[in-house]
Amino acid sequence: MMKVVALAGGVGGARLVDGLAQCLPPEDLTVIVNTGDDFEHLGLHISPDLDTVCYTLGGIANPPTGWGRAHESWRMLESLAELGGPTWFRIGDRDLATHLERTRRLCSGEALSKITQEFCCAWGVLPLVLPASDQPVPTWVSTDQGEMHFQEYFVKRQCQPRVQGFRFAGVEAAEPAPGVLSALLSCDLVVICPSNPWVSIAPILAVPGIRAAVAAKPTLAVSPLIAGKAVKGPAAKMYREFGQPASALSVASHYGDLLAGFVLDRLDARLAPEVEAMGIRPLVVNTLMKTRASRRRLAREILDFAERFVLTGN
Ligand code: FO1
C-alpha cells in the first residue's frame, strides 16, 4: 500500500481528505493542514482548517457549509448578540467547546499539534492530522481596502476587497510541526488537495523545510477550479485580481515544478494537452465531491492514477 501525505486547507481539501481516508489504512495517510486561517476571536484561538479537516474525518462536520459542527445550536451567539458582541464569525455551541478547550490547553503551554492529536482521539479520527507548524503563521491579506487578517477578508467582508498580496506573518521563523518532515520523508506520494493555492496551500509550503520535502516526492495536485470557477471560495477571483486567467492551468503553473501529476475536471478536458506540455501528467475525471461516495471515488481514481504513472515515473 502507498503511504500518502495530503496537504489541505478549507472545505474542498477536507472533502478529498475524507475520500482518501476511505481508501487508505489510517497509518498510510497523514494530513498536513493550513494554519494561516487561525486567529484570535472573542479571546479564543480558532483554527478553522484544522477543525474542518478533523470534523470532516470524524463525521461530525456540518454538511451544508463544510465548516463547524453538525446538529449545532446557537444559544451562545444569540446571547452574545444581546450584549452587542461580534457575531459576524458564527460559532455554534458545540464548536465553542473546541475553541475553549484548544485555548485553555494552548495557554497551559501545550503545542497545537499535540492538542490536535488529542482532539482527533476524542472525535475518533484515525489518520494523523498535523498543523503545518506549531508556531502561528497568520495570513494577512493586502487589499485595495488596506491590509486585513484572512478571516476579516473571507468572512466579515465576504471576499469583496480586491487582493494585492498575502503575508504569512512569522513564517520565516516557523518550523514544521513535529511529525511533518518525517511524514513527508517516509511517504510515497504527496497529494495537494483542491484547496485555495494562494491562502490554503501556499502557507503550508512557506514553512521552512516543507516545500523542499514535498519537492523530493512524487506529487500531484487536484485543481480547485472547474471551468474557471472555484467550487467554493475566492480562488478564481484571486487569480483574476492578480491578472492571471481563472483557469486550472494557472493552478498547475502556480505549483511550479512540484507536480508530476495534475487532476482536471472533465469540463476542462481540453486543457490536458497544455498540462502535458508543462511536463505534468494530466488526469481528467469528475472532480465534484457532493457526497461521501463521490469523495471516495475521486480519491480511488487519484490513487490508481498515481500508482500507474506518478510512482512509476512514466
Ligand atoms: N466561514 C464563513 O463564511 N462564515 C462563518 O461565520 C464561519 C464561521 C466559522 C466558524 C468556525 C470555523 O472553524 C470555520 C468558520 N468559517 C466560517 C469558515 C472559515 O472562515 C474558514 O477559514 C474557511 O472555511 C476557509 O478555510
GROMACS .gro file of C-alpha atoms and ligand atoms in nm:
model
  340
    1MET     CA    1   0.000   0.000   0.000
    2MET     CA    2   0.102   0.357  -0.070
    3LYS     CA    3   0.189   0.598   0.212
    4VAL     CA    4   0.021   0.929   0.127
    5VAL     CA    5   0.065   1.280   0.269
    6ALA     CA    6  -0.219   1.520   0.185
    7LEU     CA    7  -0.177   1.899   0.201
    8ALA     CA    8  -0.516   2.052   0.280
    9GLY     CA    9  -0.687   2.379   0.369
   10GLY     CA   10  -1.057   2.452   0.396
   11VAL     CA   11  -1.368   2.268   0.290
   12GLY     CA   12  -1.257   2.142  -0.055
   13GLY     CA   13  -0.940   1.998   0.091
   14ALA     CA   14  -1.125   1.829   0.376
   15ARG     CA   15  -1.360   1.657   0.130
   16LEU     CA   16  -1.077   1.493  -0.064
   17VAL     CA   17  -0.904   1.402   0.264
   18ASP     CA   18  -1.226   1.225   0.362
   19GLY     CA   19  -1.215   1.036   0.031
   20LEU     CA   20  -0.851   0.937   0.085
   21ALA     CA   21  -0.932   0.822   0.439
   22GLN     CA   22  -1.199   0.591   0.292
   23CYS     CA   23  -0.939   0.432   0.059
   24LEU     CA   24  -0.628   0.407   0.275
   25PRO     CA   25  -0.548   0.237   0.605
   26PRO     CA   26  -0.521   0.516   0.868
   27GLU     CA   27  -0.149   0.451   0.918
   28ASP     CA   28  -0.090   0.526   0.546
   29LEU     CA   29  -0.250   0.872   0.547
   30THR     CA   30  -0.108   1.187   0.707
   31VAL     CA   31  -0.279   1.523   0.659
   32ILE     CA   32  -0.078   1.846   0.684
   33VAL     CA   33  -0.323   2.131   0.743
   34ASN     CA   34  -0.300   2.506   0.683
   35THR     CA   35  -0.300   2.725   0.995
   36GLY     CA   36  -0.285   3.063   0.818
   37ASP     CA   37  -0.661   3.099   0.877
   38ASP     CA   38  -0.606   3.075   1.253
   39PHE     CA   39  -0.695   3.387   1.452
   40GLU     CA   40  -0.789   3.519   1.793
   41HIS     CA   41  -1.161   3.589   1.827
   42LEU     CA   42  -1.361   3.653   2.148
   43GLY     CA   43  -1.032   3.589   2.328
   44LEU     CA   44  -1.021   3.237   2.180
   45HIS     CA   45  -0.763   3.078   1.948
   46ILE     CA   46  -0.956   2.948   1.647
   47SER     CA   47  -0.804   2.701   1.395
   48PRO     CA   48  -1.071   2.676   1.124
   49ASP     CA   49  -0.892   2.450   0.878
   50LEU     CA   50  -0.776   2.202   1.145
   51ASP     CA   51  -1.134   2.189   1.273
   52THR     CA   52  -1.282   2.150   0.923
   53VAL     CA   53  -1.048   1.857   0.845
   54CYS     CA   54  -1.095   1.688   1.184
   55TYR     CA   55  -1.472   1.739   1.196
   56THR     CA   56  -1.499   1.602   0.841
   57LEU     CA   57  -1.284   1.295   0.917
   58GLY     CA   58  -1.475   1.243   1.242
   59GLY     CA   59  -1.808   1.257   1.057
   60ILE     CA   60  -1.927   1.547   1.273
   61ALA     CA   61  -1.889   1.834   1.026
   62ASN     CA   62  -2.188   2.045   0.927
   63PRO     CA   63  -2.257   1.914   0.572
   64PRO     CA   64  -2.413   2.224   0.407
   65THR     CA   65  -2.130   2.462   0.499
   66GLY     CA   66  -1.843   2.218   0.546
   67TRP     CA   67  -1.722   2.417   0.847
   68GLY     CA   68  -1.844   2.399   1.207
   69ARG     CA   69  -2.026   2.105   1.356
   70ALA     CA   70  -2.340   1.918   1.262
   71HIS     CA   71  -2.653   1.934   1.482
   72GLU     CA   72  -2.548   2.273   1.611
   73SER     CA   73  -2.738   2.517   1.834
   74TRP     CA   74  -2.669   2.889   1.850
   75ARG     CA   75  -2.765   2.990   2.207
   76MET     CA   76  -2.423   3.142   2.286
   77LEU     CA   77  -2.430   3.356   1.972
   78GLU     CA   78  -2.787   3.475   2.044
   79SER     CA   79  -2.684   3.580   2.395
   80LEU     CA   80  -2.367   3.742   2.259
   81ALA     CA   81  -2.581   3.946   2.017
   82GLU     CA   82  -2.795   4.068   2.309
   83LEU     CA   83  -2.475   4.206   2.463
   84GLY     CA   84  -2.366   4.374   2.138
   85GLY     CA   85  -2.077   4.131   2.091
   86PRO     CA   86  -1.934   4.044   1.746
   87THR     CA   87  -2.143   3.775   1.578
   88TRP     CA   88  -2.000   3.802   1.221
   89PHE     CA   89  -1.792   3.486   1.279
   90ARG     CA   90  -2.061   3.229   1.356
   91ILE     CA   91  -1.958   2.996   1.640
   92GLY     CA   92  -2.206   2.725   1.735
   93ASP     CA   93  -2.245   2.589   2.088
   94ARG     CA   94  -2.074   2.255   2.014
   95ASP     CA   95  -1.799   2.426   1.812
   96LEU     CA   96  -1.742   2.668   2.103
   97ALA     CA   97  -1.617   2.381   2.320
   98THR     CA   98  -1.338   2.313   2.067
   99HIS     CA   99  -1.218   2.674   2.079
  100LEU     CA  100  -1.246   2.697   2.459
  101GLU     CA  101  -1.053   2.375   2.516
  102ARG     CA  102  -0.787   2.449   2.249
  103THR     CA  103  -0.734   2.795   2.403
  104ARG     CA  104  -0.715   2.651   2.756
  105ARG     CA  105  -0.453   2.393   2.650
  106LEU     CA  106  -0.250   2.643   2.445
  107CYS     CA  107  -0.245   2.878   2.747
  108SER     CA  108  -0.114   2.590   2.958
  109GLY     CA  109   0.177   2.558   2.713
  110GLU     CA  110   0.058   2.256   2.513
  111ALA     CA  111   0.156   2.252   2.142
  112LEU     CA  112  -0.112   2.289   1.874
  113SER     CA  113  -0.001   1.957   1.719
  114LYS     CA  114  -0.041   1.772   2.048
  115ILE     CA  115  -0.381   1.929   2.113
  116THR     CA  116  -0.486   1.827   1.760
  117GLN     CA  117  -0.383   1.463   1.825
  118GLU     CA  118  -0.587   1.453   2.144
  119PHE     CA  119  -0.890   1.611   1.980
  120CYS     CA  120  -0.862   1.353   1.699
  121CYS     CA  121  -0.868   1.073   1.958
  122ALA     CA  122  -1.177   1.224   2.118
  123TRP     CA  123  -1.350   1.254   1.778
  124GLY     CA  124  -1.248   0.908   1.655
  125VAL     CA  125  -1.024   1.046   1.378
  126LEU     CA  126  -0.767   0.777   1.290
  127PRO     CA  127  -0.534   0.928   1.023
  128LEU     CA  128  -0.257   1.155   1.155
  129VAL     CA  129  -0.365   1.522   1.127
  130LEU     CA  130  -0.087   1.777   1.176
  131PRO     CA  131  -0.080   2.157   1.164
  132ALA     CA  132   0.190   2.272   0.919
  133SER     CA  133   0.357   2.445   1.215
  134ASP     CA  134   0.305   2.480   1.591
  135GLN     CA  135   0.409   2.843   1.561
  136PRO     CA  136   0.148   3.096   1.448
  137VAL     CA  137   0.174   3.197   1.079
  138PRO     CA  138  -0.139   3.414   1.036
  139THR     CA  139  -0.230   3.509   0.679
  140TRP     CA  140  -0.264   3.883   0.623
  141VAL     CA  141  -0.430   3.994   0.300
  142SER     CA  142  -0.325   4.321   0.134
  143THR     CA  143  -0.626   4.465  -0.048
  144ASP     CA  144  -0.749   4.787  -0.208
  145GLN     CA  145  -0.918   4.848   0.132
  146GLY     CA  146  -0.596   4.803   0.331
  147GLU     CA  147  -0.434   4.503   0.497
  148MET     CA  148  -0.655   4.270   0.700
  149HIS     CA  149  -0.640   3.926   0.856
  150PHE     CA  150  -0.770   3.646   0.634
  151GLN     CA  151  -1.089   3.591   0.839
  152GLU     CA  152  -1.184   3.957   0.813
  153TYR     CA  153  -1.137   3.936   0.435
  154PHE     CA  154  -1.307   3.600   0.393
  155VAL     CA  155  -1.596   3.614   0.642
  156LYS     CA  156  -1.651   3.969   0.763
  157ARG     CA  157  -1.607   4.129   0.420
  158GLN     CA  158  -1.722   3.825   0.220
  159CYS     CA  159  -1.412   3.837  -0.007
  160GLN     CA  160  -1.526   4.171  -0.158
  161PRO     CA  161  -1.191   4.362  -0.132
  162ARG     CA  162  -0.956   4.329  -0.431
  163VAL     CA  163  -0.646   4.132  -0.324
  164GLN     CA  164  -0.298   4.270  -0.388
  165GLY     CA  165  -0.082   4.027  -0.190
  166PHE     CA  166  -0.051   3.792   0.105
  167ARG     CA  167   0.181   3.781   0.404
  168PHE     CA  168   0.219   3.478   0.631
  169ALA     CA  169   0.335   3.663   0.942
  170GLY     CA  170   0.624   3.494   1.122
  171VAL     CA  171   0.653   3.208   0.872
  172GLU     CA  172   1.028   3.265   0.824
  173ALA     CA  173   1.084   3.179   1.191
  174ALA     CA  174   0.832   2.893   1.196
  175GLU     CA  175   0.927   2.525   1.199
  176PRO     CA  176   0.734   2.229   1.061
  177ALA     CA  177   0.528   2.076   1.340
  178PRO     CA  178   0.671   1.754   1.490
  179GLY     CA  179   0.600   1.469   1.251
  180VAL     CA  180   0.555   1.683   0.938
  181LEU     CA  181   0.900   1.630   0.786
  182SER     CA  182   0.920   1.263   0.889
  183ALA     CA  183   0.578   1.200   0.726
  184LEU     CA  184   0.698   1.367   0.406
  185LEU     CA  185   1.030   1.179   0.413
  186SER     CA  186   0.862   0.839   0.454
  187CYS     CA  187   0.568   0.886   0.214
  188ASP     CA  188   0.535   0.753  -0.142
  189LEU     CA  189   0.306   1.030  -0.269
  190VAL     CA  190   0.205   1.386  -0.183
  191VAL     CA  191  -0.148   1.493  -0.278
  192ILE     CA  192  -0.214   1.868  -0.289
  193CYS     CA  193  -0.590   1.882  -0.225
  194PRO     CA  194  -0.834   2.111  -0.414
  195SER     CA  195  -0.784   2.395  -0.168
  196ASN     CA  196  -0.709   2.759  -0.247
  197PRO     CA  197  -0.348   2.767  -0.375
  198TRP     CA  198  -0.295   3.128  -0.253
  199VAL     CA  199  -0.424   3.109   0.107
  200SER     CA  200  -0.457   2.739   0.193
  201ILE     CA  201  -0.165   2.562   0.023
  202ALA     CA  202   0.095   2.843  -0.006
  203PRO     CA  203   0.105   2.898   0.376
  204ILE     CA  204   0.189   2.527   0.421
  205LEU     CA  205   0.464   2.532   0.155
  206ALA     CA  206   0.604   2.856   0.301
  207VAL     CA  207   0.701   2.692   0.632
  208PRO     CA  208   1.080   2.644   0.602
  209GLY     CA  209   1.165   2.288   0.501
  210ILE     CA  210   0.821   2.179   0.380
  211ARG     CA  211   0.844   2.282   0.014
  212ALA     CA  212   1.183   2.110  -0.026
  213ALA     CA  213   1.049   1.793   0.138
  214VAL     CA  214   0.746   1.793  -0.095
  215ALA     CA  215   0.970   1.857  -0.398
  216ALA     CA  216   1.164   1.540  -0.315
  217LYS     CA  217   0.849   1.325  -0.354
  218PRO     CA  218   0.613   1.235  -0.640
  219THR     CA  219   0.343   1.498  -0.605
  220LEU     CA  220   0.008   1.557  -0.769
  221ALA     CA  221  -0.247   1.833  -0.724
  222VAL     CA  222  -0.622   1.845  -0.779
  223SER     CA  223  -0.747   2.163  -0.941
  224PRO     CA  224  -0.978   2.368  -0.714
  225LEU     CA  225  -1.106   2.547  -1.027
  226ILE     CA  226  -1.354   2.386  -1.263
  227ALA     CA  227  -1.440   2.568  -1.589
  228GLY     CA  228  -1.281   2.886  -1.450
  229LYS     CA  229  -1.477   2.883  -1.126
  230ALA     CA  230  -1.388   2.779  -0.773
  231VAL     CA  231  -1.618   2.511  -0.635
  232LYS     CA  232  -1.616   2.717  -0.316
  233GLY     CA  233  -1.433   3.034  -0.210
  234PRO     CA  234  -1.239   3.319  -0.373
  235ALA     CA  235  -0.962   3.130  -0.562
  236ALA     CA  236  -1.086   3.225  -0.912
  237LYS     CA  237  -1.141   3.590  -0.807
  238MET     CA  238  -0.786   3.599  -0.666
  239TYR     CA  239  -0.630   3.475  -0.992
  240ARG     CA  240  -0.821   3.743  -1.186
  241GLU     CA  241  -0.717   4.014  -0.940
  242PHE     CA  242  -0.355   3.910  -0.990
  243GLY     CA  243  -0.406   3.942  -1.365
  244GLN     CA  244  -0.399   3.569  -1.433
  245PRO     CA  245  -0.666   3.361  -1.608
  246ALA     CA  246  -0.901   3.191  -1.362
  247SER     CA  247  -0.807   2.857  -1.512
  248ALA     CA  248  -0.686   2.518  -1.394
  249LEU     CA  249  -0.372   2.595  -1.599
  250SER     CA  250  -0.295   2.887  -1.366
  251VAL     CA  251  -0.318   2.643  -1.075
  252ALA     CA  252  -0.086   2.389  -1.242
  253SER     CA  253   0.177   2.656  -1.308
  254HIS     CA  254   0.120   2.806  -0.960
  255TYR     CA  255   0.273   2.490  -0.810
  256GLY     CA  256   0.564   2.525  -1.046
  257ASP     CA  257   0.800   2.232  -1.064
  258LEU     CA  258   0.640   2.043  -0.774
  259LEU     CA  259   0.393   1.848  -0.986
  260ALA     CA  260   0.429   1.510  -1.156
  261GLY     CA  261   0.051   1.485  -1.196
  262PHE     CA  262  -0.247   1.722  -1.214
  263VAL     CA  263  -0.615   1.632  -1.182
  264LEU     CA  264  -0.856   1.825  -1.403
  265ASP     CA  265  -1.234   1.811  -1.412
  266ARG     CA  266  -1.399   1.673  -1.727
  267LEU     CA  267  -1.524   2.024  -1.806
  268ASP     CA  268  -1.155   2.121  -1.850
  269ALA     CA  269  -1.056   1.815  -2.057
  270ARG     CA  270  -0.942   2.043  -2.343
  271LEU     CA  271  -0.664   2.174  -2.114
  272ALA     CA  272  -0.500   1.830  -2.074
  273PRO     CA  273  -0.256   1.871  -2.369
  274GLU     CA  274  -0.135   2.203  -2.225
  275VAL     CA  275  -0.081   2.038  -1.885
  276GLU     CA  276   0.114   1.761  -2.061
  277ALA     CA  277   0.322   2.027  -2.243
  278MET     CA  278   0.422   2.154  -1.896
  279GLY     CA  279   0.577   1.812  -1.831
  280ILE     CA  280   0.292   1.719  -1.594
  281ARG     CA  281   0.081   1.404  -1.640
  282PRO     CA  282  -0.290   1.504  -1.657
  283LEU     CA  283  -0.580   1.301  -1.518
  284VAL     CA  284  -0.926   1.405  -1.640
  285VAL     CA  285  -1.212   1.291  -1.415
  286ASN     CA  286  -1.527   1.423  -1.248
  287THR     CA  287  -1.375   1.616  -0.955
  288LEU     CA  288  -1.700   1.733  -0.794
  289MET     CA  289  -1.747   1.581  -0.448
  290LYS     CA  290  -2.110   1.624  -0.347
  291THR     CA  291  -2.136   1.300  -0.148
  292ARG     CA  292  -1.910   1.081   0.062
  293ALA     CA  293  -1.924   0.818  -0.216
  294SER     CA  294  -1.803   1.073  -0.473
  295ARG     CA  295  -1.517   1.170  -0.240
  296ARG     CA  296  -1.415   0.802  -0.220
  297ARG     CA  297  -1.447   0.759  -0.597
  298LEU     CA  298  -1.225   1.062  -0.671
  299ALA     CA  299  -0.967   0.951  -0.416
  300ARG     CA  300  -0.964   0.598  -0.566
  301GLU     CA  301  -0.914   0.738  -0.919
  302ILE     CA  302  -0.631   0.961  -0.798
  303LEU     CA  303  -0.453   0.676  -0.615
  304ASP     CA  304  -0.488   0.442  -0.915
  305PHE     CA  305  -0.353   0.719  -1.141
  306ALA     CA  306  -0.062   0.775  -0.903
  307GLU     CA  307   0.022   0.403  -0.897
  308ARG     CA  308   0.004   0.382  -1.278
  309PHE     CA  309   0.200   0.690  -1.369
  310VAL     CA  310   0.329   0.911  -1.095
  311LEU     CA  311   0.503   0.643  -0.889
  312THR     CA  312   0.648   0.457  -1.186
  313GLY     CA  313   0.786   0.781  -1.328
  314ASN     CA  314   0.647   0.724  -1.677
  315FO1     N1  315  -1.696   3.081   0.727
  315FO1     C1  316  -1.792   3.172   0.693
  315FO1     O1  317  -1.804   3.206   0.575
  315FO1     N2  318  -1.876   3.228   0.788
  315FO1     C2  319  -1.867   3.196   0.919
  315FO1     O2  320  -1.943   3.251   1.002
  315FO1     C3  321  -1.769   3.099   0.958
  315FO1     C4  322  -1.757   3.056   1.091
  315FO1     C5  323  -1.665   2.953   1.121
  315FO1     C6  324  -1.656   2.902   1.250
  315FO1     C7  325  -1.566   2.801   1.280
  315FO1     C8  326  -1.482   2.750   1.180
  315FO1     O3  327  -1.395   2.650   1.208
  315FO1     C9  328  -1.490   2.798   1.049
  315FO1    C10  329  -1.581   2.901   1.019
  315FO1     N3  330  -1.591   2.950   0.888
  315FO1    C11  331  -1.684   3.044   0.856
  315FO1    C12  332  -1.500   2.902   0.781
  315FO1    C13  333  -1.366   2.970   0.798
  315FO1     O4  334  -1.377   3.107   0.765
  315FO1    C14  335  -1.253   2.906   0.713
  315FO1     O5  336  -1.140   2.975   0.732
  315FO1    C15  337  -1.290   2.891   0.566
  315FO1     O6  338  -1.354   2.767   0.558
  315FO1    C16  339  -1.171   2.892   0.472
  315FO1     O7  340  -1.083   2.791   0.507
   0.00000   0.00000   0.00000
